[in-house]
Amino acid sequence: MSDEQLVLHEITSALEELGKRTVPVTMETSLLHDLSLDSVTALDFIMQLETRLDIIIPMDGMAEIETIGDLVGVLTRSTSKAG
Amino acid sequence: MLARFRALRSDLAMVTTVGRDPFGVAFDAILSATEAILDGKRVLLLGTNNYLGLTFDQDCIDSAVAATMAQGTGTTGSRIANGTYGGHAALEQRLARFLGRRHAMVFTTGYQANLGTLSALAGRGDHLLLDADSHASIYDGAKLGNAQVTRFRHNDPDDLRRRLRLLADQPGEKLIVLEGIYSMLGDTAPLREMVEVKREAGAWLLVDEAHSLGVLGAHGRGLAEAEGVEADVDFVVGTFSKSLGAIGGFCAFDLDDFDSLRVAARAYMFTASLPPSIVASVFQAIEAMEAQPQLRDTLRRNGQHLHAGLAAAGFALGAMPSPIVSLPMPDRETAIRFWNQLLDAGVYTNLALGPATPGGKPLLRMSVSAALTPAQIETAIAALAQTGQRLGLVAAGLAAVES
Ligand SMILES: Cc1ncc(COP(=O)(O)O)c(C=O)c1O
């Protein structure tokens, strides 16, 4: 699996765990509009992913995250840095 | 220009449909540290942060009046540009002595103390590690600076340890930021475990004792004193607006080149300094806090009284007894209704809504004061129990025991 696929897989299972995988998840899925993750839940969701992938996402990178694709991008960059 | 506030405005409209605007309460008069007049009616104040009840302390009032007569109403400028008054320096020394620190620096508010300290201490290439439930002033201070910011799970030393491990081979200083008592739920930081993590990682530690100064510790120096780890706390931040009953903030520490912070912290340099009246009343309030340790005992008893009363009435309470007692609400509507009905019953509390609350969940937040009498607390418990019962938050049988 590529880094991206791996990260997307982690995202979907984390969403499942939260009971938030309410719609099919694609790169275009919006965290706020499609998954109803408001700013607070989105931050907590990202925190959960940080633990799963054993990485750190600095807060200044979070503001740009709107879609699953953005999230995959940020996470992939952090994973390759960590590895 | 204001279009992007549309969502906020409709949120606010929703909040006010059920009754008053909880964010626009305007008291007709303040009668004492525990009572006010609102819409012509006497209300009991159960949401003030006036922990020691010092806002009406006669000595504090007299000092403030005398300072105004002698030095005027304001300083009309910042200490960097317009000079330090004798009182500023004396207050800094007095505060440092109280806290057992070499130096203290006074800011115009507690908000600015965090803004100035965090943005100046952690520079480009450094790392700030913030507890996820940190106060807005801590987040804003982090945003104003150039350090890389990570938040760790609330009160979770293992998550902090994990993050510091991932940052271990990155250059730059690491500064951990915690609060003594967290303002929304009233829970304290597991400070001894956090200190262990800090030591392992060779990081720095800042503790914001905003809600714990004058409240925790044998002398009222805060959570670090209570936990016996003051030597491991590098920076103490706090405010004069809660237990000391006025306004202002500070940062205290033992490092010697601290004066450089005065010309690096923008929130110190580019704002007017505290007026003589406030400086004098805070000085006097520190004296009172030191001379009357019994205020702290009364405060603790009052917190326990309210906590136990609400638990007996059948409420589920978040944290251990502390001067802050918060009731988690099932949803916004219930929270707003509860807050309104309590006010109708003559009890003023704080309505706390997301995102300012942990997990964005609505809370009915209360804080006790040493100035509250046991009878006032009983009155509050009875009103809360009846309201909780009416809204179906507690079983009627349980509530009946209390009322
Ligand atoms: C943890 C914490 N830090 C700082 C502040 C800001 O203090 P002030 O209101 O005195 O500016 C507050 C309270 O408002 C707080 O709860």
Short mmCIF file of C-alpha atoms and ligand atoms in Angstrom, two decimals:
data_model
loop_
_atom_site.label_atom_id
_atom_site.label_comp_id
_atom_site.label_asym_id
_atom_site.label_seq_id
_atom_site.Cartn_x
_atom_site.Cartn_y
_atom_site.Cartn_z
CA MET A 1 0.00 0.00 0.00
CA SER A 2 1.19 3.50 -0.72
CA ASP A 3 1.49 5.99 2.12
CA GLU A 4 -1.64 7.68 0.86
CA GLN A 5 -3.72 4.50 0.82
CA LEU A 6 -2.44 3.57 4.25
CA VAL A 7 -3.40 6.97 5.63
CA LEU A 8 -6.84 6.86 4.00
CA HIS A 9 -7.39 3.44 5.51
CA GLU A 10 -6.52 4.79 8.98
CA ILE A 11 -8.87 7.71 8.46
CA THR A 12 -11.81 5.51 7.54
CA SER A 13 -11.27 3.16 10.44
CA ALA A 14 -10.90 6.09 12.84
CA LEU A 15 -14.16 7.53 11.50
CA GLU A 16 -15.82 4.17 11.96
CA GLU A 17 -14.64 4.05 15.55
CA LEU A 18 -16.16 7.49 16.14
CA GLY A 19 -19.40 6.42 14.49
CA LYS A 20 -18.87 9.23 11.98
CA ARG A 21 -18.50 7.21 8.80
CA THR A 22 -21.98 8.21 7.78
CA VAL A 23 -21.25 8.71 4.07
CA PRO A 24 -18.84 7.01 1.66
CA VAL A 25 -15.46 8.63 2.21
CA THR A 26 -13.59 10.01 -0.80
CA MET A 27 -10.81 12.56 -1.15
CA GLU A 28 -13.48 15.24 -1.76
CA THR A 29 -15.50 14.51 1.38
CA SER A 30 -15.76 17.65 3.50
CA LEU A 31 -15.07 17.21 7.22
CA LEU A 32 -17.61 19.87 8.16
CA HIS A 33 -20.35 19.54 5.56
CA ASP A 34 -20.36 15.79 4.84
CA LEU A 35 -19.12 14.31 8.10
CA SER A 36 -20.47 17.02 10.44
CA LEU A 37 -17.15 17.39 12.21
CA ASP A 38 -17.17 20.94 13.63
CA SER A 39 -13.91 22.66 14.58
CA VAL A 40 -13.77 21.03 18.00
CA THR A 41 -14.56 17.48 16.88
CA ALA A 42 -12.25 17.83 13.89
CA LEU A 43 -9.35 18.74 16.19
CA ASP A 44 -10.09 15.74 18.39
CA PHE A 45 -10.38 13.52 15.34
CA ILE A 46 -6.98 14.70 14.14
CA MET A 47 -5.58 14.03 17.59
CA GLN A 48 -6.83 10.47 17.34
CA LEU A 49 -5.11 10.05 13.98
CA GLU A 50 -1.90 11.45 15.41
CA THR A 51 -1.96 8.68 18.01
CA ARG A 52 -2.83 5.94 15.48
CA LEU A 53 -0.07 6.93 13.09
CA ASP A 54 2.35 7.99 15.87
CA ILE A 55 2.97 11.38 14.33
CA ILE A 56 2.56 15.05 15.21
CA ILE A 57 0.60 17.54 13.18
CA PRO A 58 1.53 21.11 14.11
CA MET A 59 -1.49 23.32 14.71
CA ASP A 60 -0.67 25.79 11.95
CA GLY A 61 -1.17 22.99 9.42
CA MET A 62 -4.69 22.31 10.65
CA ALA A 63 -6.37 25.48 9.48
CA GLU A 64 -6.11 24.42 5.84
CA ILE A 65 -7.74 21.04 6.34
CA GLU A 66 -11.23 21.08 4.85
CA THR A 67 -11.53 17.81 2.98
CA ILE A 68 -10.37 14.24 3.54
CA GLY A 69 -7.92 14.89 0.69
CA ASP A 70 -6.37 17.82 2.60
CA LEU A 71 -6.12 15.62 5.66
CA VAL A 72 -4.50 12.80 3.72
CA GLY A 73 -1.98 15.30 2.34
CA VAL A 74 -1.03 16.68 5.76
CA LEU A 75 -0.87 13.22 7.34
CA THR A 76 1.19 11.75 4.51
CA ARG A 77 3.72 14.57 4.77
CA SER A 78 4.01 14.02 8.53
CA THR A 79 4.29 10.21 8.24
CA SER A 80 7.09 10.34 5.71
CA LYS A 81 8.87 12.88 7.93
CA ALA A 82 8.44 10.62 10.94
CA GLY A 83 9.61 7.54 9.06
CA MET B 1 -17.22 43.02 6.39
CA LEU B 2 -19.37 41.48 9.09
CA ALA B 3 -20.96 38.93 6.80
CA ARG B 4 -18.82 36.12 8.13
CA PHE B 5 -20.40 36.63 11.54
CA ARG B 6 -23.76 35.57 10.13
CA ALA B 7 -23.41 32.04 11.51
CA LEU B 8 -22.40 33.41 14.89
CA ARG B 9 -25.37 35.76 14.84
CA SER B 10 -27.85 33.02 14.07
CA ASP B 11 -26.25 30.94 16.86
CA LEU B 12 -26.80 33.85 19.20
CA ALA B 13 -30.38 34.27 18.02
CA MET B 14 -30.97 30.61 18.85
CA VAL B 15 -29.47 31.12 22.30
CA THR B 16 -31.71 34.09 23.04
CA THR B 17 -35.03 32.65 21.79
CA VAL B 18 -35.56 30.88 25.11
CA GLY B 19 -35.08 34.00 27.22
CA ARG B 20 -32.33 36.47 28.07
CA ASP B 21 -29.09 36.88 26.20
CA PRO B 22 -26.66 34.96 28.43
CA PHE B 23 -23.74 36.88 26.96
CA GLY B 24 -25.36 40.27 27.51
CA VAL B 25 -26.35 40.14 31.17
CA ALA B 26 -26.30 43.69 32.59
CA PHE B 27 -26.58 44.03 36.35
CA ASP B 28 -28.43 47.06 37.74
CA ALA B 29 -26.20 47.05 40.80
CA ILE B 30 -23.59 44.91 42.52
CA LEU B 31 -24.43 44.64 46.21
CA SER B 32 -21.53 42.54 47.47
CA ALA B 33 -19.18 39.75 46.43
CA THR B 34 -22.16 37.40 46.41
CA GLU B 35 -25.25 39.43 45.46
CA ALA B 36 -26.42 41.74 42.71
CA ILE B 37 -29.60 43.31 41.36
CA LEU B 38 -30.69 42.11 37.93
CA ASP B 39 -33.88 43.37 36.26
CA GLY B 40 -34.89 44.85 39.60
CA LYS B 41 -34.49 41.54 41.43
CA ARG B 42 -31.91 40.36 43.95
CA VAL B 43 -29.79 37.49 42.56
CA LEU B 44 -27.24 35.22 44.18
CA LEU B 45 -23.92 35.26 42.33
CA LEU B 46 -22.66 31.75 41.69
CA GLY B 47 -20.44 32.45 38.72
CA THR B 48 -17.95 35.17 39.58
CA ASN B 49 -14.43 33.66 39.98
CA ASN B 50 -14.36 35.91 43.06
CA TYR B 51 -12.79 33.03 44.97
CA LEU B 52 -11.69 34.85 48.11
CA GLY B 53 -14.48 37.42 47.98
CA LEU B 54 -11.98 40.29 48.07
CA THR B 55 -13.77 42.69 45.70
CA PHE B 56 -15.36 44.48 48.65
CA ASP B 57 -12.46 44.11 51.09
CA GLN B 58 -12.29 47.44 52.93
CA ASP B 59 -8.48 47.59 53.00
CA CYS B 60 -8.28 46.92 49.26
CA ILE B 61 -10.86 49.63 48.57
CA ASP B 62 -9.07 52.12 50.85
CA SER B 63 -5.71 51.46 49.17
CA ALA B 64 -7.24 51.93 45.73
CA VAL B 65 -8.86 55.22 46.76
CA ALA B 66 -5.67 56.53 48.38
CA ALA B 67 -3.60 55.63 45.30
CA THR B 68 -6.06 57.41 43.01
CA MET B 69 -5.95 60.54 45.16
CA ALA B 70 -2.15 60.52 45.25
CA GLN B 71 -1.29 59.40 41.71
CA GLY B 72 -4.34 59.95 39.57
CA THR B 73 -6.67 57.69 37.67
CA GLY B 74 -4.37 56.20 35.04
CA THR B 75 -0.84 55.86 33.72
CA THR B 76 -1.87 56.91 30.19
CA GLY B 77 0.74 54.70 28.57
CA SER B 78 2.97 51.66 28.55
CA ARG B 79 5.85 51.21 30.94
CA ILE B 80 8.32 51.00 28.08
CA ALA B 81 7.26 54.29 26.50
CA ASN B 82 5.73 56.23 29.38
CA GLY B 83 7.55 54.95 32.43
CA THR B 84 7.08 52.73 35.44
CA TYR B 85 5.33 54.06 38.52
CA GLY B 86 6.70 53.15 41.95
CA GLY B 87 3.71 50.92 42.55
CA HIS B 88 4.39 48.70 39.53
CA ALA B 89 7.89 47.79 40.69
CA ALA B 90 6.76 47.37 44.31
CA LEU B 91 3.92 45.08 43.23
CA GLU B 92 6.30 42.96 41.17
CA GLN B 93 8.62 42.57 44.14
CA ARG B 94 5.75 41.80 46.49
CA LEU B 95 4.35 39.20 44.13
CA ALA B 96 7.76 37.59 43.61
CA ARG B 97 8.19 37.39 47.38
CA PHE B 98 4.76 35.83 47.78
CA LEU B 99 5.46 33.23 45.09
CA GLY B 100 9.02 32.56 46.28
CA ARG B 101 10.42 33.55 42.87
CA ARG B 102 13.30 35.82 41.98
CA HIS B 103 11.34 37.94 39.51
CA ALA B 104 7.84 38.83 38.50
CA MET B 105 6.55 40.84 35.60
CA VAL B 106 3.12 42.45 35.70
CA PHE B 107 0.80 42.69 32.68
CA THR B 108 -2.42 44.64 32.22
CA THR B 109 -4.60 41.49 32.09
CA GLY B 110 -4.16 37.77 32.56
CA TYR B 111 -5.02 37.33 28.90
CA GLN B 112 -2.12 39.58 27.95
CA ALA B 113 0.21 37.78 30.38
CA ASN B 114 -0.27 34.60 28.33
CA LEU B 115 -0.19 36.45 25.05
CA GLY B 116 3.05 38.24 25.90
CA THR B 117 4.81 35.42 27.70
CA LEU B 118 4.08 32.56 25.30
CA SER B 119 4.76 34.51 22.13
CA ALA B 120 8.05 35.90 23.49
CA LEU B 121 9.39 32.80 25.28
CA ALA B 122 8.97 30.33 22.44
CA GLY B 123 10.49 31.64 19.24
CA ARG B 124 11.05 30.34 15.73
CA GLY B 125 12.36 26.78 15.83
CA ASP B 126 11.03 26.19 19.36
CA HIS B 127 8.09 23.98 20.27
CA LEU B 128 5.05 24.76 22.36
CA LEU B 129 3.12 21.82 23.78
CA LEU B 130 -0.35 22.85 24.90
CA ASP B 131 -2.96 20.87 26.79
CA ALA B 132 -5.95 20.41 24.48
CA ASP B 133 -8.28 22.10 26.99
CA SER B 134 -6.11 25.22 27.32
CA HIS B 135 -7.73 28.62 27.81
CA ALA B 136 -8.14 30.81 24.72
CA SER B 137 -5.41 33.18 25.94
CA ILE B 138 -2.92 30.30 25.76
CA TYR B 139 -3.98 29.35 22.23
CA ASP B 140 -3.84 32.99 21.19
CA GLY B 141 -0.40 33.49 22.74
CA ALA B 142 0.81 30.46 20.81
CA LYS B 143 -0.68 31.84 17.60
CA LEU B 144 0.97 35.22 18.06
CA GLY B 145 4.44 33.67 18.33
CA ASN B 146 6.56 31.79 15.82
CA ALA B 147 7.04 28.48 17.60
CA GLN B 148 5.61 25.22 16.28
CA VAL B 149 2.51 24.37 18.29
CA THR B 150 1.17 20.92 19.18
CA ARG B 151 -1.68 20.11 21.49
CA PHE B 152 -1.69 16.98 23.60
CA ARG B 153 -4.68 15.16 25.07
CA HIS B 154 -6.10 16.90 28.11
CA ASN B 155 -4.30 15.84 31.32
CA ASP B 156 -2.61 12.91 29.54
CA PRO B 157 1.09 12.59 30.50
CA ASP B 158 1.52 9.63 28.13
CA ASP B 159 0.34 11.58 25.11
CA LEU B 160 2.67 14.42 26.11
CA ARG B 161 5.54 11.93 26.48
CA ARG B 162 4.80 10.47 23.06
CA ARG B 163 4.87 13.89 21.43
CA LEU B 164 8.09 14.89 23.15
CA ARG B 165 9.64 11.63 21.98
CA LEU B 166 8.69 12.44 18.38
CA LEU B 167 10.18 15.91 18.79
CA ALA B 168 13.30 14.64 20.58
CA ASP B 169 15.73 14.99 17.67
CA GLN B 170 14.35 18.30 16.50
CA PRO B 171 16.36 21.35 17.54
CA GLY B 172 14.79 24.13 19.58
CA GLU B 173 13.48 24.46 23.11
CA LYS B 174 10.32 22.69 24.19
CA LEU B 175 7.89 24.52 26.45
CA ILE B 176 5.00 22.62 28.04
CA VAL B 177 1.97 24.71 29.05
CA LEU B 178 -0.51 23.55 31.69
CA GLU B 179 -3.16 25.09 33.91
CA GLY B 180 -3.43 24.64 37.66
CA ILE B 181 -7.22 24.37 37.69
CA TYR B 182 -8.94 24.13 34.30
CA SER B 183 -11.55 26.84 34.16
CA MET B 184 -14.45 24.96 32.60
CA LEU B 185 -14.66 21.74 34.63
CA GLY B 186 -12.54 22.68 37.64
CA ASP B 187 -10.22 19.69 37.24
CA THR B 188 -6.54 20.01 38.10
CA ALA B 189 -3.48 18.95 36.08
CA PRO B 190 -1.70 15.73 37.15
CA LEU B 191 1.28 17.93 37.84
CA ARG B 192 3.68 15.45 39.41
CA GLU B 193 3.40 13.07 36.46
CA MET B 194 3.70 15.97 34.03
CA VAL B 195 6.86 17.12 35.82
CA GLU B 196 8.35 13.65 35.37
CA VAL B 197 7.71 13.83 31.63
CA LYS B 198 9.19 17.33 31.54
CA ARG B 199 12.36 16.15 33.28
CA GLU B 200 12.81 13.12 31.02
CA ALA B 201 12.55 15.32 27.95
CA GLY B 202 14.60 18.24 29.25
CA ALA B 203 11.69 20.55 28.45
CA TRP B 204 10.55 23.77 30.14
CA LEU B 205 7.29 24.03 32.05
CA LEU B 206 4.85 26.93 32.36
CA VAL B 207 1.83 26.64 34.63
CA ASP B 208 -1.06 29.09 34.38
CA GLU B 209 -2.38 29.31 37.94
CA ALA B 210 -5.21 31.70 36.98
CA HIS B 211 -7.86 29.74 38.89
CA SER B 212 -5.57 28.17 41.51
CA LEU B 213 -3.71 31.21 42.87
CA GLY B 214 -5.01 31.89 46.36
CA VAL B 215 -7.03 28.70 46.07
CA LEU B 216 -4.61 25.74 46.19
CA GLY B 217 -1.51 25.10 48.28
CA ALA B 218 -0.92 25.72 51.99
CA HIS B 219 -0.01 29.35 51.25
CA GLY B 220 -2.20 29.80 48.20
CA ARG B 221 0.63 29.70 45.68
CA GLY B 222 -1.34 27.32 43.51
CA LEU B 223 -1.26 23.75 42.25
CA ALA B 224 2.54 23.61 42.06
CA GLU B 225 2.72 24.36 45.78
CA ALA B 226 -0.03 21.86 46.57
CA GLU B 227 1.81 19.15 44.62
CA GLY B 228 5.25 20.08 45.98
CA VAL B 229 6.81 20.66 42.55
CA GLU B 230 7.42 24.40 42.47
CA ALA B 231 11.13 23.89 41.76
CA ASP B 232 10.21 22.12 38.52
CA VAL B 233 7.89 24.84 37.28
CA ASP B 234 9.97 27.34 35.32
CA PHE B 235 7.29 29.96 34.67
CA VAL B 236 4.18 30.77 36.68
CA VAL B 237 1.50 32.78 34.93
CA GLY B 238 -1.56 34.11 36.68
CA THR B 239 -4.17 36.79 36.94
CA PHE B 240 -5.28 39.42 39.46
CA SER B 241 -8.85 39.23 38.17
CA LYS B 242 -10.05 36.22 40.14
CA SER B 243 -8.86 35.50 43.70
CA LEU B 244 -7.31 38.97 43.98
CA GLY B 245 -10.52 40.69 42.94
CA ALA B 246 -9.18 43.28 40.50
CA ILE B 247 -7.57 43.02 37.06
CA GLY B 248 -4.08 42.37 35.72
CA GLY B 249 -1.79 39.45 35.06
CA PHE B 250 1.74 38.29 35.76
CA CYS B 251 4.54 35.95 34.90
CA ALA B 252 7.02 34.94 37.62
CA PHE B 253 10.27 32.98 37.34
CA ASP B 254 13.83 32.55 38.60
CA LEU B 255 15.80 33.17 35.38
CA ASP B 256 18.05 36.20 35.62
CA ASP B 257 17.88 37.77 32.19
CA PHE B 258 14.16 38.21 32.63
CA ASP B 259 14.28 41.92 31.83
CA SER B 260 14.72 41.01 28.16
CA LEU B 261 11.09 39.82 28.22
CA ARG B 262 10.02 43.40 28.88
CA VAL B 263 11.28 44.47 25.49
CA ALA B 264 10.25 41.27 23.71
CA ALA B 265 6.69 40.70 24.90
CA ARG B 266 4.47 42.77 22.64
CA ALA B 267 1.47 42.44 24.95
CA TYR B 268 3.59 44.15 27.61
CA MET B 269 5.17 46.83 25.44
CA PHE B 270 2.30 48.02 23.32
CA THR B 271 -0.42 48.54 25.88
CA ALA B 272 -0.96 50.86 28.82
CA SER B 273 0.16 49.69 32.25
CA LEU B 274 -2.16 49.10 35.21
CA PRO B 275 -3.55 52.25 36.88
CA PRO B 276 -2.38 53.15 40.42
CA SER B 277 -5.71 52.16 42.00
CA ILE B 278 -5.51 48.60 40.69
CA VAL B 279 -1.83 48.23 41.55
CA ALA B 280 -2.61 49.35 45.11
CA SER B 281 -5.66 47.11 45.57
CA VAL B 282 -3.83 44.06 44.20
CA PHE B 283 -0.89 44.75 46.53
CA GLN B 284 -3.33 44.88 49.42
CA ALA B 285 -5.15 41.76 48.22
CA ILE B 286 -1.87 39.82 48.31
CA GLU B 287 -1.48 40.96 51.92
CA ALA B 288 -5.01 39.79 52.67
CA MET B 289 -4.46 36.45 50.95
CA GLU B 290 -1.34 35.91 53.05
CA ALA B 291 -2.80 37.14 56.33
CA GLN B 292 -6.09 35.22 56.05
CA PRO B 293 -5.42 31.59 55.18
CA GLN B 294 -8.86 30.85 56.63
CA LEU B 295 -10.39 32.32 53.45
CA ARG B 296 -8.93 29.37 51.59
CA ASP B 297 -10.44 26.91 54.07
CA THR B 298 -13.85 28.54 53.76
CA LEU B 299 -13.57 28.45 49.98
CA ARG B 300 -12.69 24.75 50.04
CA ARG B 301 -15.61 24.01 52.38
CA ASN B 302 -17.97 25.99 50.16
CA GLY B 303 -16.83 24.08 47.08
CA GLN B 304 -17.34 20.77 48.87
CA HIS B 305 -20.73 21.90 50.16
CA LEU B 306 -22.03 22.78 46.68
CA HIS B 307 -20.50 19.68 45.11
CA ALA B 308 -21.92 17.32 47.74
CA GLY B 309 -25.32 19.01 47.66
CA LEU B 310 -25.61 18.67 43.89
CA ALA B 311 -24.38 15.07 43.93
CA ALA B 312 -26.97 14.25 46.61
CA ALA B 313 -29.63 15.93 44.47
CA GLY B 314 -28.78 13.43 41.75
CA PHE B 315 -26.65 15.50 39.37
CA ALA B 316 -23.77 13.89 37.53
CA LEU B 317 -20.73 16.06 38.20
CA GLY B 318 -17.56 16.09 36.14
CA ALA B 319 -14.58 16.79 38.32
CA MET B 320 -13.62 16.36 41.98
CA PRO B 321 -14.80 19.06 44.40
CA SER B 322 -13.10 22.38 43.70
CA PRO B 323 -14.23 26.03 43.70
CA ILE B 324 -15.48 25.40 40.17
CA VAL B 325 -18.49 23.13 39.88
CA SER B 326 -19.81 22.35 36.40
CA LEU B 327 -22.88 20.44 35.36
CA PRO B 328 -22.62 18.78 31.94
CA MET B 329 -25.79 19.53 29.96
CA PRO B 330 -27.31 17.07 27.48
CA ASP B 331 -27.67 19.71 24.74
CA ARG B 332 -27.57 23.46 24.07
CA GLU B 333 -31.31 23.98 24.40
CA THR B 334 -31.46 22.35 27.83
CA ALA B 335 -28.37 24.28 28.93
CA ILE B 336 -29.93 27.60 27.89
CA ARG B 337 -33.26 26.72 29.49
CA PHE B 338 -31.56 25.62 32.71
CA TRP B 339 -29.52 28.83 32.88
CA ASN B 340 -32.64 30.98 32.32
CA GLN B 341 -34.80 29.16 34.82
CA LEU B 342 -32.08 29.37 37.46
CA LEU B 343 -31.89 33.09 36.93
CA ASP B 344 -35.68 33.29 37.33
CA ALA B 345 -35.16 31.48 40.62
CA GLY B 346 -32.60 34.14 41.61
CA VAL B 347 -29.34 32.29 40.98
CA TYR B 348 -26.78 33.58 38.49
CA THR B 349 -24.46 30.99 36.93
CA ASN B 350 -22.34 30.86 33.76
CA LEU B 351 -23.61 29.30 30.58
CA ALA B 352 -20.63 27.79 28.79
CA LEU B 353 -21.06 26.66 25.20
CA GLY B 354 -18.70 25.15 22.62
CA PRO B 355 -16.12 25.68 21.30
CA ALA B 356 -14.93 27.21 24.58
CA THR B 357 -15.76 24.02 26.50
CA PRO B 358 -14.00 20.62 26.54
CA GLY B 359 -15.24 18.62 23.57
CA GLY B 360 -17.50 21.57 22.69
CA LYS B 361 -20.15 20.23 25.09
CA PRO B 362 -22.51 22.68 26.84
CA LEU B 363 -21.99 23.24 30.54
CA LEU B 364 -23.64 25.07 33.37
CA ARG B 365 -20.61 26.44 35.15
CA MET B 366 -20.57 27.68 38.71
CA SER B 367 -17.81 28.96 40.93
CA VAL B 368 -18.04 29.49 44.66
CA SER B 369 -16.56 32.26 46.77
CA ALA B 370 -15.28 32.27 50.34
CA ALA B 371 -17.80 35.05 50.88
CA LEU B 372 -20.81 32.74 50.35
CA THR B 373 -22.58 31.63 53.52
CA PRO B 374 -23.74 28.02 54.04
CA ALA B 375 -27.33 29.33 53.86
CA GLN B 376 -26.69 30.90 50.44
CA ILE B 377 -25.22 27.63 49.19
CA GLU B 378 -28.27 25.73 50.47
CA THR B 379 -30.53 28.18 48.62
CA ALA B 380 -28.53 27.61 45.45
CA ILE B 381 -28.63 23.82 45.79
CA ALA B 382 -32.41 23.90 46.29
CA ALA B 383 -32.91 26.08 43.19
CA LEU B 384 -30.62 23.86 41.12
CA ALA B 385 -32.35 20.69 42.30
CA GLN B 386 -35.80 22.05 41.50
CA THR B 387 -34.73 23.30 38.09
CA GLY B 388 -32.94 20.05 37.32
CA GLN B 389 -36.04 18.13 38.29
CA ARG B 390 -38.30 20.32 36.17
CA LEU B 391 -36.07 19.77 33.16
CA GLY B 392 -35.85 16.04 33.79
CA LEU B 393 -32.12 16.08 34.49
CA VAL B 394 -32.40 14.50 37.90
CA ALA B 395 -34.86 12.03 39.31
CA ALA B 396 -37.64 13.75 41.26
CA GLY B 397 -37.21 11.55 44.33
CA LEU B 398 -33.57 12.44 44.72
CA ALA B 399 -34.18 16.14 44.23
CA ALA B 400 -36.97 16.08 46.81
CA VAL B 401 -34.52 14.97 49.49
CA GLU B 402 -32.59 18.19 49.04
CA SER B 403 -35.36 20.71 48.60
C1 LIG C 1 -6.60 29.77 32.51
C2 LIG C 1 -6.81 31.22 32.29
N1 LIG C 1 -5.78 31.99 31.89
C3 LIG C 1 -5.94 33.30 31.68
C4 LIG C 1 -7.16 33.93 31.84
C5 LIG C 1 -7.29 35.38 31.51
O1 LIG C 1 -7.30 36.15 32.62
P1 LIG C 1 -7.99 37.60 32.64
O2 LIG C 1 -9.44 37.38 32.52
O3 LIG C 1 -7.58 38.13 33.96
O4 LIG C 1 -7.43 38.38 31.50
C6 LIG C 1 -8.25 33.17 32.28
C7 LIG C 1 -9.57 33.74 32.56
O5 LIG C 1 -10.20 34.48 31.98
C8 LIG C 1 -8.07 31.78 32.48
O6 LIG C 1 -9.11 31.02 32.84
#
